[in-house]
Short mmCIF file of C-alpha atoms in Angstrom, two decimals:
data_model
loop_
_atom_site.label_atom_id
_atom_site.label_comp_id
_atom_site.label_asym_id
_atom_site.label_seq_id
_atom_site.Cartn_x
_atom_site.Cartn_y
_atom_site.Cartn_z
CA MET A 1 0.00 0.00 0.00
CA PHE A 2 1.25 3.49 -0.86
CA PRO A 3 1.71 5.45 2.42
CA CYS A 4 -0.22 8.57 1.33
CA ARG A 5 -0.42 11.42 3.85
CA LEU A 6 -0.98 14.29 1.40
CA LEU A 7 -3.10 14.22 -1.77
CA ALA A 8 -2.40 17.12 -4.15
CA ILE A 9 -5.08 17.46 -6.82
CA ASP A 10 -5.28 19.71 -9.86
CA ILE A 11 -8.69 21.29 -10.54
CA ASP A 12 -9.43 21.85 -14.24
CA GLY A 13 -9.45 18.55 -16.12
CA THR A 14 -8.95 16.64 -12.86
CA LEU A 15 -11.13 17.55 -9.88
CA VAL A 16 -14.01 19.07 -11.85
CA ASN A 17 -15.70 17.62 -14.90
CA SER A 18 -16.06 19.22 -18.33
CA ARG A 19 -18.95 21.37 -17.01
CA ASP A 20 -16.76 22.76 -14.20
CA GLU A 21 -18.73 20.73 -11.65
CA LEU A 22 -17.48 19.07 -8.48
CA THR A 23 -19.68 15.97 -8.61
CA PRO A 24 -21.19 14.45 -5.45
CA ALA A 25 -19.13 11.27 -5.95
CA THR A 26 -15.87 13.22 -6.17
CA ARG A 27 -16.80 15.39 -3.20
CA ASP A 28 -17.65 12.35 -1.09
CA ALA A 29 -14.36 10.65 -2.01
CA LEU A 30 -12.36 13.70 -0.92
CA VAL A 31 -14.30 13.93 2.33
CA ARG A 32 -13.54 10.25 3.03
CA ALA A 33 -9.87 10.86 2.30
CA GLY A 34 -9.78 13.83 4.64
CA LYS A 35 -11.56 12.00 7.44
CA SER A 36 -9.16 9.06 7.09
CA GLY A 37 -6.21 11.33 7.92
CA ILE A 38 -5.03 12.22 4.39
CA GLN A 39 -4.41 15.95 3.92
CA VAL A 40 -6.16 17.07 0.74
CA VAL A 41 -4.54 20.01 -1.11
CA LEU A 42 -5.84 21.64 -4.28
CA ALA A 43 -3.02 22.66 -6.64
CA THR A 44 -4.22 24.77 -9.52
CA GLY A 45 -3.32 27.37 -12.09
CA ARG A 46 -6.47 29.25 -11.15
CA ARG A 47 -6.51 32.49 -9.23
CA TYR A 48 -7.18 32.14 -5.50
CA SER A 49 -10.66 33.66 -5.64
CA ARG A 50 -11.73 31.28 -8.42
CA THR A 51 -10.93 28.28 -6.24
CA LEU A 52 -12.69 29.14 -2.99
CA HIS A 53 -16.16 28.02 -4.07
CA LEU A 54 -14.89 24.42 -4.28
CA ILE A 55 -13.78 24.34 -0.65
CA GLU A 56 -17.04 24.94 1.22
CA PRO A 57 -18.85 21.81 -0.08
CA LEU A 58 -16.01 19.62 1.22
CA GLY A 59 -16.31 20.67 4.84
CA ILE A 60 -12.66 19.76 5.51
CA ASP A 61 -9.46 21.77 5.81
CA VAL A 62 -8.09 22.12 2.26
CA PRO A 63 -5.13 24.47 1.68
CA LEU A 64 -4.84 26.01 -1.78
CA VAL A 65 -1.78 26.08 -4.05
CA THR A 66 -2.83 28.63 -6.68
CA ALA A 67 -1.31 30.37 -9.71
CA SER A 68 0.67 27.19 -10.48
CA GLY A 69 2.50 27.39 -7.15
CA ALA A 70 3.15 31.14 -6.97
CA LEU A 71 0.60 31.80 -4.21
CA VAL A 72 -0.26 29.37 -1.39
CA LYS A 73 -3.04 30.32 1.01
CA ASP A 74 -5.10 28.88 3.84
CA PRO A 75 -8.76 29.53 2.94
CA SER A 76 -9.92 29.14 6.55
CA ASP A 77 -8.59 32.63 7.30
CA HIS A 78 -7.06 33.65 3.92
CA ARG A 79 -3.59 33.59 5.45
CA THR A 80 -0.78 33.67 2.90
CA VAL A 81 1.49 30.67 3.43
CA PHE A 82 3.82 31.53 0.56
CA ARG A 83 4.03 34.25 -2.08
CA ALA A 84 6.65 34.05 -4.81
CA GLU A 85 8.97 37.03 -5.36
CA PHE A 86 10.80 37.97 -8.54
CA ALA A 87 14.50 38.74 -8.29
CA PRO A 88 15.28 42.49 -8.47
CA GLY A 89 14.64 43.87 -11.94
CA VAL A 90 13.27 40.59 -13.34
CA LEU A 91 9.58 41.49 -13.23
CA LEU A 92 10.22 44.87 -14.82
CA ARG A 93 12.26 43.30 -17.63
CA THR A 94 9.65 40.58 -18.12
CA LEU A 95 6.84 43.11 -18.54
CA GLN A 96 8.90 45.14 -20.98
CA VAL A 97 9.65 42.07 -23.11
CA ILE A 98 5.97 41.08 -23.22
CA ALA A 99 4.98 44.59 -24.30
CA GLN A 100 7.76 44.79 -26.90
CA ALA A 101 6.54 41.49 -28.36
CA GLY A 102 3.16 43.12 -28.99
CA PHE A 103 1.19 41.61 -26.10
CA GLU A 104 -0.39 43.10 -23.02
CA PRO A 105 1.07 41.93 -19.70
CA VAL A 106 -1.22 41.20 -16.77
CA VAL A 107 0.20 40.87 -13.25
CA CYS A 108 -1.25 38.99 -10.28
CA GLY A 109 -1.20 40.49 -6.79
CA ASP A 110 -1.90 39.05 -3.35
CA THR A 111 -4.94 41.32 -3.15
CA TYR A 112 -7.88 39.04 -2.37
CA SER A 113 -8.70 41.06 0.76
CA GLU A 114 -9.06 44.13 -1.47
CA GLY A 115 -11.60 42.42 -3.72
CA PHE A 116 -9.57 41.78 -6.87
CA ASP A 117 -6.84 39.53 -8.28
CA PHE A 118 -4.92 41.16 -11.12
CA TYR A 119 -3.71 44.43 -12.61
CA ARG A 120 -3.64 45.67 -16.19
CA GLY A 121 -1.94 48.79 -17.47
CA GLN A 122 -4.67 50.30 -19.62
CA GLU A 123 -8.42 50.36 -20.20
CA ALA A 124 -8.13 49.32 -23.85
CA VAL A 125 -7.51 45.60 -24.29
CA THR A 126 -4.89 44.19 -26.68
CA GLY A 127 -6.04 41.06 -28.51
CA PRO A 128 -9.31 39.10 -28.62
CA GLU A 129 -8.13 36.38 -26.23
CA LEU A 130 -7.37 38.81 -23.42
CA ALA A 131 -10.54 40.78 -24.23
CA GLU A 132 -12.54 37.61 -23.55
CA TYR A 133 -10.68 37.08 -20.26
CA VAL A 134 -11.36 40.65 -19.11
CA ARG A 135 -15.02 40.41 -20.14
CA MET A 136 -15.49 37.19 -18.18
CA ASN A 137 -13.79 38.61 -15.06
CA PRO A 138 -15.30 42.09 -14.85
CA GLU A 139 -14.76 42.65 -11.13
CA SER A 140 -11.43 40.86 -10.74
CA GLY A 141 -9.03 43.37 -12.29
CA ARG A 142 -7.79 46.88 -11.64
CA ILE A 143 -5.98 49.37 -13.86
CA TRP A 144 -2.45 50.33 -12.77
CA PRO A 145 -1.27 53.14 -15.08
CA GLY A 146 2.37 52.77 -16.08
CA LEU A 147 2.39 49.08 -15.16
CA VAL A 148 5.17 48.18 -17.62
CA GLY A 149 7.52 50.81 -16.20
CA SER A 150 6.50 50.67 -12.54
CA PRO A 151 4.57 47.54 -11.51
CA PRO A 152 2.54 47.41 -8.27
CA PRO A 153 3.79 45.73 -5.08
CA GLU A 154 3.23 42.11 -4.02
CA VAL A 155 3.22 40.78 -7.60
CA PHE A 156 3.95 37.05 -7.60
CA ALA A 157 3.15 36.11 -11.22
CA ALA A 158 2.28 37.52 -14.64
CA PHE A 159 0.70 36.32 -17.83
CA SER A 160 -0.35 37.29 -21.32
CA MET A 161 -2.85 35.74 -23.72
CA GLY A 162 -3.06 34.87 -27.40
CA THR A 163 -3.10 31.86 -29.68
CA LYS A 164 -1.10 28.76 -28.76
CA GLU A 165 1.53 29.56 -31.37
CA GLN A 166 1.84 33.17 -30.16
CA MET A 167 2.24 32.16 -26.54
CA LEU A 168 4.82 29.47 -27.31
CA SER A 169 6.77 32.08 -29.26
CA LEU A 170 6.46 34.56 -26.38
CA GLU A 171 7.67 31.91 -23.94
CA SER A 172 10.79 31.38 -26.07
CA ILE A 173 11.39 35.12 -26.32
CA LEU A 174 11.11 35.53 -22.54
CA HIS A 175 13.62 32.80 -21.78
CA GLY A 176 16.02 34.33 -24.29
CA ALA A 177 15.66 37.81 -22.78
CA VAL A 178 15.64 36.78 -19.10
CA PRO A 179 17.62 33.52 -19.08
CA GLY A 180 17.39 31.33 -15.99
CA LYS A 181 15.16 33.74 -14.07
CA LEU A 182 11.64 32.58 -14.98
CA SER A 183 9.35 29.60 -14.65
CA THR A 184 6.78 29.49 -17.49
CA HIS A 185 3.87 27.42 -18.78
CA VAL A 186 1.81 27.72 -21.94
CA LEU A 187 -1.64 26.22 -21.48
CA ARG A 188 -5.35 26.84 -21.98
CA SER A 189 -7.98 26.94 -19.28
CA PRO A 190 -11.23 25.29 -20.41
CA LYS A 191 -12.98 28.51 -19.39
CA TYR A 192 -11.30 30.57 -22.14
CA THR A 193 -10.70 30.39 -25.87
CA GLY A 194 -7.13 31.67 -25.82
CA PHE A 195 -3.90 30.26 -24.42
CA LEU A 196 -2.00 31.77 -21.51
CA CYS A 197 1.73 32.19 -21.16
CA GLU A 198 2.09 32.09 -17.38
CA VAL A 199 5.23 33.57 -15.85
CA ALA A 200 6.55 33.15 -12.31
CA PRO A 201 9.96 33.43 -10.64
CA ALA A 202 12.41 30.64 -11.46
CA GLY A 203 11.83 27.45 -9.48
CA VAL A 204 8.16 28.17 -8.80
CA THR A 205 5.88 25.25 -9.73
CA LYS A 206 2.88 23.50 -8.26
CA TRP A 207 5.35 21.08 -6.69
CA SER A 208 7.26 23.84 -4.92
CA GLY A 209 3.95 25.15 -3.61
CA VAL A 210 2.89 21.71 -2.38
CA LEU A 211 6.25 21.32 -0.62
CA HIS A 212 5.73 24.53 1.37
CA LEU A 213 2.62 22.93 2.85
CA ALA A 214 4.17 19.47 3.22
CA HIS A 215 7.12 20.85 5.19
CA GLU A 216 4.73 22.71 7.53
CA MET A 217 2.85 19.45 8.11
CA GLY A 218 5.88 17.21 8.51
CA VAL A 219 5.00 15.19 5.40
CA SER A 220 7.83 13.74 3.29
CA GLU A 221 7.91 13.83 -0.51
CA ALA A 222 7.52 10.04 -0.58
CA GLU A 223 4.19 10.38 1.26
CA ILE A 224 2.63 12.67 -1.37
CA CYS A 225 0.31 11.61 -4.18
CA ALA A 226 -0.14 14.19 -6.98
CA VAL A 227 -2.83 14.06 -9.65
CA GLY A 228 -3.18 16.22 -12.77
CA ASP A 229 -3.69 16.49 -16.51
CA ASP A 230 -1.74 19.45 -17.97
CA VAL A 231 1.86 20.60 -18.41
CA ASN A 232 1.94 22.60 -15.17
CA ASP A 233 1.18 19.36 -13.30
CA ILE A 234 4.26 17.53 -14.60
CA PRO A 235 6.72 18.72 -11.90
CA MET A 236 4.52 17.46 -9.06
CA ILE A 237 3.60 14.23 -10.86
CA LEU A 238 7.28 13.47 -11.46
CA ALA A 239 8.46 14.31 -7.95
CA ALA A 240 5.68 12.94 -5.77
CA GLY A 241 5.88 9.50 -4.20
CA LEU A 242 2.96 8.55 -6.45
CA GLY A 243 2.23 10.56 -9.60
CA VAL A 244 -1.11 10.06 -11.32
CA ALA A 245 -2.24 11.39 -14.72
CA MET A 246 -5.89 11.62 -15.66
CA GLY A 247 -7.15 9.60 -18.60
CA ASN A 248 -7.81 12.90 -20.40
CA ALA A 249 -4.28 14.18 -19.68
CA LEU A 250 -1.86 15.34 -22.36
CA PRO A 251 0.50 12.60 -23.64
CA GLU A 252 3.54 14.20 -21.99
CA VAL A 253 1.71 14.21 -18.63
CA LYS A 254 0.81 10.54 -18.95
CA ALA A 255 4.44 9.77 -19.80
CA ALA A 256 5.53 11.38 -16.51
CA ALA A 257 3.05 9.47 -14.34
CA ASP A 258 3.27 6.24 -12.34
CA ARG A 259 -0.42 5.53 -12.86
CA ILE A 260 -3.18 6.58 -15.27
CA ALA A 261 -6.62 7.28 -13.77
CA PRO A 262 -9.95 7.30 -15.62
CA THR A 263 -10.99 10.61 -17.19
CA HIS A 264 -12.56 13.46 -15.25
#
């Protein structure tokens, strides 16, 4: 038997089904896991506020690793367990490179208590993919004039949006301009049409976020089971004592896993 003490679960494509629903069967399974002594952790690329609605139906303590590991919070009191920090000058350079490549940068702040999640630099939106994102999150953003030259405080991650090809190209440009200083993922949330190029400080992944919690709890890496379906899940699937890919996972995720689960 695998000695699981911590179960780290991705959300989109894993925990919820294709209709963004947490089914009663899945909820009951997580509650049983929690009551049996396994610490359940949700590890997602979602913003913190977009994850909270999944916690209440569980009725158990479930810490949240959000923004692909860049922000870890305890939803019981919204305490910040970990917030990633860019090395001096790296965020500024990153935003400049994104803008020079013709895309609009968006930055994420630890601002849940203030009622929003991200900053943009202008009212006008660059590109249809980001326009859709802004339209679907009307209360979640704030304008920070001069963002590219003087970003706000407490920024732990950034992103831009476009087609898959555009974001893969932007990812390559960023690593060429800021070598060794960034952790990036190009992926698409099922909620949106466009792809995101997510940017965090080097070394920040869902796995690093899970480890912050595991160390607090006295749980070893060998006692962690990680489950996911997309590229930002690969680090935790590879490193956990037991790595599980969903049946609907990308081929490269399945190749990294010890086991393949049914689909979501």
